[in-house]
PDB file of C-alpha atoms in Angstrom:
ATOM      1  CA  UNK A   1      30.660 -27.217  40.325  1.00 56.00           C
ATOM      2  CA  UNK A   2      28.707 -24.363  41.528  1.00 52.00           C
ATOM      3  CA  UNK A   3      30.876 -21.754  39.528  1.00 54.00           C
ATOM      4  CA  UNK A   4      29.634 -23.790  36.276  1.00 56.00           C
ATOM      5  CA  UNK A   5      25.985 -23.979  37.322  1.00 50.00           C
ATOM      6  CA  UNK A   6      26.224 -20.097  38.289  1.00 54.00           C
ATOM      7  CA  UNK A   7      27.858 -19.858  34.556  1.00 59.00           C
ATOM      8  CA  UNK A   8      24.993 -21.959  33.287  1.00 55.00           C
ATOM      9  CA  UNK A   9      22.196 -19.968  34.423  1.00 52.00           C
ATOM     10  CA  UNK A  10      23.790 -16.913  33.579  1.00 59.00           C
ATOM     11  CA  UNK A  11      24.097 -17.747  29.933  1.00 54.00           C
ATOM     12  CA  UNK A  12      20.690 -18.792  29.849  1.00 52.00           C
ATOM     13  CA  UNK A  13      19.423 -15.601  31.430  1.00 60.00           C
ATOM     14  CA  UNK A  14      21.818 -14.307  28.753  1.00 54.00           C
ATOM     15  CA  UNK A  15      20.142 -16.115  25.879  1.00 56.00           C
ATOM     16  CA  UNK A  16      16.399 -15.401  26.998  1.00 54.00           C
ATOM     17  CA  UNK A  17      16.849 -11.997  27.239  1.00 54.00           C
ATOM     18  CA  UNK A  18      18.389 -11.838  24.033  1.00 53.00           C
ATOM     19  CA  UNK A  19      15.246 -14.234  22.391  1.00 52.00           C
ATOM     20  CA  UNK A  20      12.820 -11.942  24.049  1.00 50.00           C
ATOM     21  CA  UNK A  21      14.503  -8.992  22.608  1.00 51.00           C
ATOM     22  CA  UNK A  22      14.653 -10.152  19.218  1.00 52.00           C
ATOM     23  CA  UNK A  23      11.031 -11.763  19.727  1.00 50.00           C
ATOM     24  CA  UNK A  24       9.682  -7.844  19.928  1.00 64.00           C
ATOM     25  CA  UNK A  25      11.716  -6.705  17.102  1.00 78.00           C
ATOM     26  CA  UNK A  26       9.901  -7.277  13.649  1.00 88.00           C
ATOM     27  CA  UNK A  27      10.912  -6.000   9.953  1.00 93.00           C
ATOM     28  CA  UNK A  28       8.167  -5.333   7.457  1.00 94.00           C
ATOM     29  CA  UNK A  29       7.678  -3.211   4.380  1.00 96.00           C
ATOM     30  CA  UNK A  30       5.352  -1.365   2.805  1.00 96.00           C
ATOM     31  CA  UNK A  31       4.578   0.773   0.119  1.00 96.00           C
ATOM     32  CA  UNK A  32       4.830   4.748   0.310  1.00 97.00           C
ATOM     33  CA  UNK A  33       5.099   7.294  -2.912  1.00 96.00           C
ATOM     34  CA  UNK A  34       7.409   9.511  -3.243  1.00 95.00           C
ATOM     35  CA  UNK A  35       9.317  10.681  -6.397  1.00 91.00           C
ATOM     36  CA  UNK A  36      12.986  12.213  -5.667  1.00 91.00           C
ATOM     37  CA  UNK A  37      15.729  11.758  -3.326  1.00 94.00           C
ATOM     38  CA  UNK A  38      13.927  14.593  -1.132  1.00 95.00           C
ATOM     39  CA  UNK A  39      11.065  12.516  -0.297  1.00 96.00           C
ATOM     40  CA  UNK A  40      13.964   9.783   0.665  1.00 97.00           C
ATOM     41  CA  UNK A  41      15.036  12.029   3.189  1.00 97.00           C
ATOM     42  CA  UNK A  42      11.663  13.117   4.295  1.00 97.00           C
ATOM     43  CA  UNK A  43      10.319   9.404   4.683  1.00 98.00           C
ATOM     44  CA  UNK A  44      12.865   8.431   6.607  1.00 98.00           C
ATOM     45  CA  UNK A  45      13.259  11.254   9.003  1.00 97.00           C
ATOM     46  CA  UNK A  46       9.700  11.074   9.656  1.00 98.00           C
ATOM     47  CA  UNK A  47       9.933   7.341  10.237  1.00 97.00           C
ATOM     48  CA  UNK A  48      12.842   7.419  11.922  1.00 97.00           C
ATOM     49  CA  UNK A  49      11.716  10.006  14.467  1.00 97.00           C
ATOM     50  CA  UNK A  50       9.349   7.237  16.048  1.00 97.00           C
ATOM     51  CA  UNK A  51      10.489   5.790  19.135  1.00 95.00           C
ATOM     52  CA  UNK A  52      10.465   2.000  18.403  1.00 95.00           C
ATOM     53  CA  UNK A  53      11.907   2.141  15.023  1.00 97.00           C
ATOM     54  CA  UNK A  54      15.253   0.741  14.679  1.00 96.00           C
ATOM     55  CA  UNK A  55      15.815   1.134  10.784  1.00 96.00           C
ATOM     56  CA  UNK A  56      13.947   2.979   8.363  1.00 97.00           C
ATOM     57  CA  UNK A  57      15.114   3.128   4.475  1.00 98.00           C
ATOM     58  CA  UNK A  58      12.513   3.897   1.379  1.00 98.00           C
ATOM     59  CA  UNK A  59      13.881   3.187  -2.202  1.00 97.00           C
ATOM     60  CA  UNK A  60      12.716   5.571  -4.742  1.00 94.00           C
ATOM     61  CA  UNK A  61      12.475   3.414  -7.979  1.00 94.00           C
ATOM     62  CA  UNK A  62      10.145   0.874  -6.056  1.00 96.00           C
ATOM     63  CA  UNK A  63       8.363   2.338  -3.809  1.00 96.00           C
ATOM     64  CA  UNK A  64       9.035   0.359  -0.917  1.00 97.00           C
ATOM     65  CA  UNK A  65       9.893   1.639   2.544  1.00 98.00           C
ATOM     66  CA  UNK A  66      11.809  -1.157   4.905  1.00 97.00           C
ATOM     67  CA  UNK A  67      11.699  -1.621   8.729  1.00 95.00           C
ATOM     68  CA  UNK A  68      12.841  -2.670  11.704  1.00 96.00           C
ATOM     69  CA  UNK A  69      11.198  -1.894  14.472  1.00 96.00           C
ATOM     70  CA  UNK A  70      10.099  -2.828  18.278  1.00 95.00           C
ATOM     71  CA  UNK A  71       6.126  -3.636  17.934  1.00 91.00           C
ATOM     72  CA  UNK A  72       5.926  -3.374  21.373  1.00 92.00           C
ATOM     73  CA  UNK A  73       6.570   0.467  21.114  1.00 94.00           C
ATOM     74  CA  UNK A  74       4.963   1.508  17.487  1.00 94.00           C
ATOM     75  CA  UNK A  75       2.988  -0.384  14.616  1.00 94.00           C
ATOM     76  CA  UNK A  76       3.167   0.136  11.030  1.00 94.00           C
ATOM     77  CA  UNK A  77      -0.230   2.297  11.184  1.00 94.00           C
ATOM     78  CA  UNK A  78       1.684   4.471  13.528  1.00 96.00           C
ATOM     79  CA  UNK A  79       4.619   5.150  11.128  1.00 97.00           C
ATOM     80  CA  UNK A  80       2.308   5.349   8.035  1.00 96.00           C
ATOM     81  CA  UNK A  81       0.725   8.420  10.235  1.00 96.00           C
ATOM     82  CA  UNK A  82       4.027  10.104  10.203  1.00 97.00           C
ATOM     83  CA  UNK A  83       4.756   9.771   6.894  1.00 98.00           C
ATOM     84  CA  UNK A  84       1.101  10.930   6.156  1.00 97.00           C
ATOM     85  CA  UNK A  85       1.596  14.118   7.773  1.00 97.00           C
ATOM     86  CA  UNK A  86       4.578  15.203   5.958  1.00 97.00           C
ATOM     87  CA  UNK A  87       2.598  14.728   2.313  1.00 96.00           C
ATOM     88  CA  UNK A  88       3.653  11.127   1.639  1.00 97.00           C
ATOM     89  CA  UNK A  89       0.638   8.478   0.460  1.00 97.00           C
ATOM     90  CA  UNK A  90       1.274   5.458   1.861  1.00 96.00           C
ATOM     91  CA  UNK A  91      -0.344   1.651   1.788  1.00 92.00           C
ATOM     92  CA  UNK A  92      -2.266   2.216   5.095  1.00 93.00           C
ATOM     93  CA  UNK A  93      -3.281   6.271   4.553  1.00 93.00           C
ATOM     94  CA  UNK A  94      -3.758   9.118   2.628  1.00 94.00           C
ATOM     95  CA  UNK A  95      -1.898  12.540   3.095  1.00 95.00           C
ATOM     96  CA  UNK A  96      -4.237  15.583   3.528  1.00 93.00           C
ATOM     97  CA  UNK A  97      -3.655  18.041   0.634  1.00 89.00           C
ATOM     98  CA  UNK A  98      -2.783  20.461   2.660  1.00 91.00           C
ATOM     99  CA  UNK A  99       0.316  18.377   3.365  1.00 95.00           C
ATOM    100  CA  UNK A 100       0.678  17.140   0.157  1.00 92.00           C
ATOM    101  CA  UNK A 101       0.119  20.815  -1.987  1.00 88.00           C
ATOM    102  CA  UNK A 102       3.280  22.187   0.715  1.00 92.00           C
ATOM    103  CA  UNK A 103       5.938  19.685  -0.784  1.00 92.00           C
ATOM    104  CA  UNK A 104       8.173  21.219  -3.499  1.00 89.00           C
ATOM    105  CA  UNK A 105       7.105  20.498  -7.102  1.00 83.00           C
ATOM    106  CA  UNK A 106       9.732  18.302  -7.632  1.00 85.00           C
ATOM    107  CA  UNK A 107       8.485  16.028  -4.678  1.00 91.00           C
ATOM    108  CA  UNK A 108       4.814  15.913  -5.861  1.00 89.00           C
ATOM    109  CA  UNK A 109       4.214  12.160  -6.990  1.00 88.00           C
ATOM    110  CA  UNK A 110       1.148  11.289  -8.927  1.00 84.00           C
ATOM    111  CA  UNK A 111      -1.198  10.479  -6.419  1.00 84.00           C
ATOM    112  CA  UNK A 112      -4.003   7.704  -6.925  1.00 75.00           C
ATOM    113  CA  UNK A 113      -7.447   8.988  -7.219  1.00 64.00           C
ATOM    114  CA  UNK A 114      -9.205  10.100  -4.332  1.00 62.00           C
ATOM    115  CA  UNK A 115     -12.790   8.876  -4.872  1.00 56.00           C
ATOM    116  CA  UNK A 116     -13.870  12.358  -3.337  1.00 57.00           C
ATOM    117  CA  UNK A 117     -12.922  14.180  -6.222  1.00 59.00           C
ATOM    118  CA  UNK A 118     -14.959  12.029  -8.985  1.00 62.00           C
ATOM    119  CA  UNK A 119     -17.915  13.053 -10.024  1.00 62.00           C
ATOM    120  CA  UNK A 120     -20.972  10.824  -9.025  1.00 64.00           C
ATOM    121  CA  UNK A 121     -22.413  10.911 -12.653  1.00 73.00           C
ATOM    122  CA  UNK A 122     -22.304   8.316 -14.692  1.00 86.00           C
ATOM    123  CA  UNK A 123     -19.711   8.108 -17.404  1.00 86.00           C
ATOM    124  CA  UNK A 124     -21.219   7.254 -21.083  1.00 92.00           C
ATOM    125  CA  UNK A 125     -18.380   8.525 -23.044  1.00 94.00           C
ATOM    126  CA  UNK A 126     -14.464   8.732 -22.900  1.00 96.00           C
ATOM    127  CA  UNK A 127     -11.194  10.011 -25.096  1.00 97.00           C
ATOM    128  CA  UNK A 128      -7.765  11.033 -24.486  1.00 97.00           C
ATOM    129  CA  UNK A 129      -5.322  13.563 -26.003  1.00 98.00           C
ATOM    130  CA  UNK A 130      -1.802  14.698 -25.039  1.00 98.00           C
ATOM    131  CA  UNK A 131      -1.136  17.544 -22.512  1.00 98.00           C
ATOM    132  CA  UNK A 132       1.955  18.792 -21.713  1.00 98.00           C
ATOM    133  CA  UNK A 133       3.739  18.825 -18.093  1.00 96.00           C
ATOM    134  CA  UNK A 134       6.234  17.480 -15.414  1.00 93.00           C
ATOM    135  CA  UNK A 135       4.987  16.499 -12.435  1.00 89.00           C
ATOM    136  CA  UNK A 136       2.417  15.573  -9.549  1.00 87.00           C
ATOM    137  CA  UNK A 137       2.250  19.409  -9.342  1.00 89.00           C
ATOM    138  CA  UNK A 138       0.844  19.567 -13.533  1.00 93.00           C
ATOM    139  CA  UNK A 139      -1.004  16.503 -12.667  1.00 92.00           C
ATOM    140  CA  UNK A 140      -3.381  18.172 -10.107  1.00 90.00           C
ATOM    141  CA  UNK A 141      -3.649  21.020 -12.375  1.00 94.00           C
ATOM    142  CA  UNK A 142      -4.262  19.514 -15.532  1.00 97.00           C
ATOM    143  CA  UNK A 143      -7.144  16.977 -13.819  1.00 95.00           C
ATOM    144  CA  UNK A 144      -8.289  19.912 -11.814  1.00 93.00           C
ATOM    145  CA  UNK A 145      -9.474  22.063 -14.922  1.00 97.00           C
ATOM    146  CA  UNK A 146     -11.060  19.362 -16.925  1.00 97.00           C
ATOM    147  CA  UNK A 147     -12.621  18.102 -14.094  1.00 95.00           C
ATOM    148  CA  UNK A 148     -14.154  21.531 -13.909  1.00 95.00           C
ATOM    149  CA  UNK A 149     -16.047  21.572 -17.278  1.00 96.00           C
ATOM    150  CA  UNK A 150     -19.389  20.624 -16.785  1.00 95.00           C
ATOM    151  CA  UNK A 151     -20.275  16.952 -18.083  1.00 95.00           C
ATOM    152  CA  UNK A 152     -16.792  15.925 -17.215  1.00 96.00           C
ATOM    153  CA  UNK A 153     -17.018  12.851 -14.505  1.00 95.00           C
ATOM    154  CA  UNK A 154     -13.286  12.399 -14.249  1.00 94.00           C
ATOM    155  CA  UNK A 155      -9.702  13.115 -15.705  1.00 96.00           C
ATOM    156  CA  UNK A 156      -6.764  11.267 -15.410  1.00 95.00           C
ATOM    157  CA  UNK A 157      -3.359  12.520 -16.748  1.00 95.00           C
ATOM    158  CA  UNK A 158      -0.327  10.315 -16.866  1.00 93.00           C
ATOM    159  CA  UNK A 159       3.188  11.971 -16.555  1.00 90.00           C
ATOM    160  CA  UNK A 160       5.358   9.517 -18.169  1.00 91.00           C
ATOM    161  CA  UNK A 161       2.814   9.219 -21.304  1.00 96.00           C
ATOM    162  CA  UNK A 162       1.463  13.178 -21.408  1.00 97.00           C
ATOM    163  CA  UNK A 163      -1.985  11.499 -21.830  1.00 97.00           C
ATOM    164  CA  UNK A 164      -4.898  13.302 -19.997  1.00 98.00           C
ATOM    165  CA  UNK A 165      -8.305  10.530 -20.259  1.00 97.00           C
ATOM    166  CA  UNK A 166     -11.497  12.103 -19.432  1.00 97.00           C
ATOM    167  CA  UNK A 167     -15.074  10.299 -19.280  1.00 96.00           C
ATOM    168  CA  UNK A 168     -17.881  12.298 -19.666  1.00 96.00           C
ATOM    169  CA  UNK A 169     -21.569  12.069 -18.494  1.00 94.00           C
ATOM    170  CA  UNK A 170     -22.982  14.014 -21.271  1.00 92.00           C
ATOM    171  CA  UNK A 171     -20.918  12.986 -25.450  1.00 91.00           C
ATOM    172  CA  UNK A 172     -21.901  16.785 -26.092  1.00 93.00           C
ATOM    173  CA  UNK A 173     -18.971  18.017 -24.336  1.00 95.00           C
ATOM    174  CA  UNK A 174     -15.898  17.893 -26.543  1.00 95.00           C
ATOM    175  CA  UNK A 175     -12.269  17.407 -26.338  1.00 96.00           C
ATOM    176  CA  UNK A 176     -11.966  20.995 -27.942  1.00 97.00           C
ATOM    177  CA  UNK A 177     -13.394  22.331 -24.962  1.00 97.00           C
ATOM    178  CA  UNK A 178     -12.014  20.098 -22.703  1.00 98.00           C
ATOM    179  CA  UNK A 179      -8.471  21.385 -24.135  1.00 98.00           C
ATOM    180  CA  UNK A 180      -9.279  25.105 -23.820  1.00 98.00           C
ATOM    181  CA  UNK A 181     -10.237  25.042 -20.257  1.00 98.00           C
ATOM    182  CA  UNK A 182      -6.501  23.096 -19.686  1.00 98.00           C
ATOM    183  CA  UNK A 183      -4.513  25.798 -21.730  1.00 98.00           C
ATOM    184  CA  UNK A 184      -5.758  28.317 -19.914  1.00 97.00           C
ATOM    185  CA  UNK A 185      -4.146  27.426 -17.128  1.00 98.00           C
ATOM    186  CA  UNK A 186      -0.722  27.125 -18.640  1.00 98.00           C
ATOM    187  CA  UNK A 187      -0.904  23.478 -20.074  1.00 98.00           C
ATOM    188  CA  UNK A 188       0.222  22.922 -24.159  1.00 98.00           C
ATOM    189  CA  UNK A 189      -2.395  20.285 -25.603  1.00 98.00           C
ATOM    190  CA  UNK A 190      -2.189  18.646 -29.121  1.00 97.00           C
ATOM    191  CA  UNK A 191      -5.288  21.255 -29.705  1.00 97.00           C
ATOM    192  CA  UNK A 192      -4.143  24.673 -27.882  1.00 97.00           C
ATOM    193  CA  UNK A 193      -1.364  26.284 -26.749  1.00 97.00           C
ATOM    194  CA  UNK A 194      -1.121  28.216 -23.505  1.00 98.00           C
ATOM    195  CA  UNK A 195      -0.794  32.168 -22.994  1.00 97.00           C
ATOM    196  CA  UNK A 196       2.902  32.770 -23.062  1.00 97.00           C
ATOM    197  CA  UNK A 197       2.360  34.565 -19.691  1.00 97.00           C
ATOM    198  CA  UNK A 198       0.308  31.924 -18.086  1.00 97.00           C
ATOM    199  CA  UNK A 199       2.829  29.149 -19.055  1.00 98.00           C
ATOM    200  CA  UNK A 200       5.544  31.754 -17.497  1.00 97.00           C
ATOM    201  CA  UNK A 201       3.481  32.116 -14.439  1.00 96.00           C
ATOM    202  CA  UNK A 202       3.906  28.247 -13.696  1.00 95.00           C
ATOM    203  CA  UNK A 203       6.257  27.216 -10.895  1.00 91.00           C
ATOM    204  CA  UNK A 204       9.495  26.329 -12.590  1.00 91.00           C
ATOM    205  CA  UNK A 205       9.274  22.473 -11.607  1.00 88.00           C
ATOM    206  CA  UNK A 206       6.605  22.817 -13.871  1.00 92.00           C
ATOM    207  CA  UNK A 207       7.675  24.430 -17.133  1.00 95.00           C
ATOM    208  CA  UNK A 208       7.936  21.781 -19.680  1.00 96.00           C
ATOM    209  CA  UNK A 209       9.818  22.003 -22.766  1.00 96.00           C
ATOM    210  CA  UNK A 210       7.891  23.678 -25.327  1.00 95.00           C
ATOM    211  CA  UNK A 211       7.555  22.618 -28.955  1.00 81.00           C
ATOM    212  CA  UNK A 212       8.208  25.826 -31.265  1.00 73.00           C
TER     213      UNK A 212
END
């Protein structure tokens, strides 16, 4: 009899040591943006390298970074830190440029606008036109230029549809000169075409096919 109540309580020891275990162990998800298997392997070795997480994998067509971890040893703040500091946006913070401008072309993701780098002035006026490029790294360059044309209160160039959108404080300033100031810097529009030597001086990542 007192072999089974010994057995007893050691099976419920057993069991609530197990339940308290799996009590601080949590999964959650969240997203983070990346582009290539690269930042795969950079999300989750960052992630991974906190002590508390059990599991880290990040899926590259959706965005979505899943966990397991111990929340009694790291939070989901803490591991969106990590992945912060090695260039990666996530749903809880924003990577400094710094770290995001040292990732390989191929790795920079089209980032969401940082509300730091719109002009204050308000907009009365808007178009679009087609600019060629690749990637996050062309994205920062393209918005970067027009944004640098006085009268221009924002630009916004999608990568999948080559469209740059720019809104204006002032409907003086035209897309002709919006378009110049972008082909300088290497970019084909549908009203310029780059320097030969300035598209050649663009990193390779970002050296779009050319139309003849």
């Amino acid at each position: 009899m007192k072999k089974q109540v010994k057995s007893f309580v050691s099976l419920v020891m057993v069991l609530c040591a197990v339940f308290l275990s799996n009590a601080q162990e949590k999964s959650s998800e969240f997203e983070v943006l990346g582009n290539c298997n690269g930042c795969k392997k950079r999300i989750e070795k960052a992630a991974n390298s906190l002590q508390g997480v059990a599991s880290a994998t990040w899926n590259k067509d959706t965005k979505i970074l899943q966990m397991a971890y111990d929340s009694n040893k790291t939070s989901l703040e803490e591991v969106s830190k990590a992945i912060n500091e090695v260039g990666h946006d996530t749903k809880f913070g924003r990577a400094s440029d710094g770290a995001y401008d040292a990732l390989p072309g191929c790795c920079q993701y089209d980032r969401k606008s940082d509300s730091s780098s719109v002009s204050t002035e308000t907009a009365v006026a808007s178009f679009d036109f087609q600019v060629s490029g690749n990637c996050g790294m062309c994205k920062k360059r393209i918005e970067k230029a027009a944004r640098a044309v006085p009268g221009v209160t924002n630009a916004e160039w999608n990568k999948e549809t080559k469209m740059v959108n720019i809104a204006v404080s002032d409907k003086a300033v035209s897309k002709d000169k919006v378009s110049e100031a972008i082909a300088a810097i290497g970019h084909d529009t549908e009203f310029h075409r780059a320097e030969a030597s300035t598209y050649d001086d663009l990193p390779g990542c970002c050296q779009y096919d050319r139309m003849q």
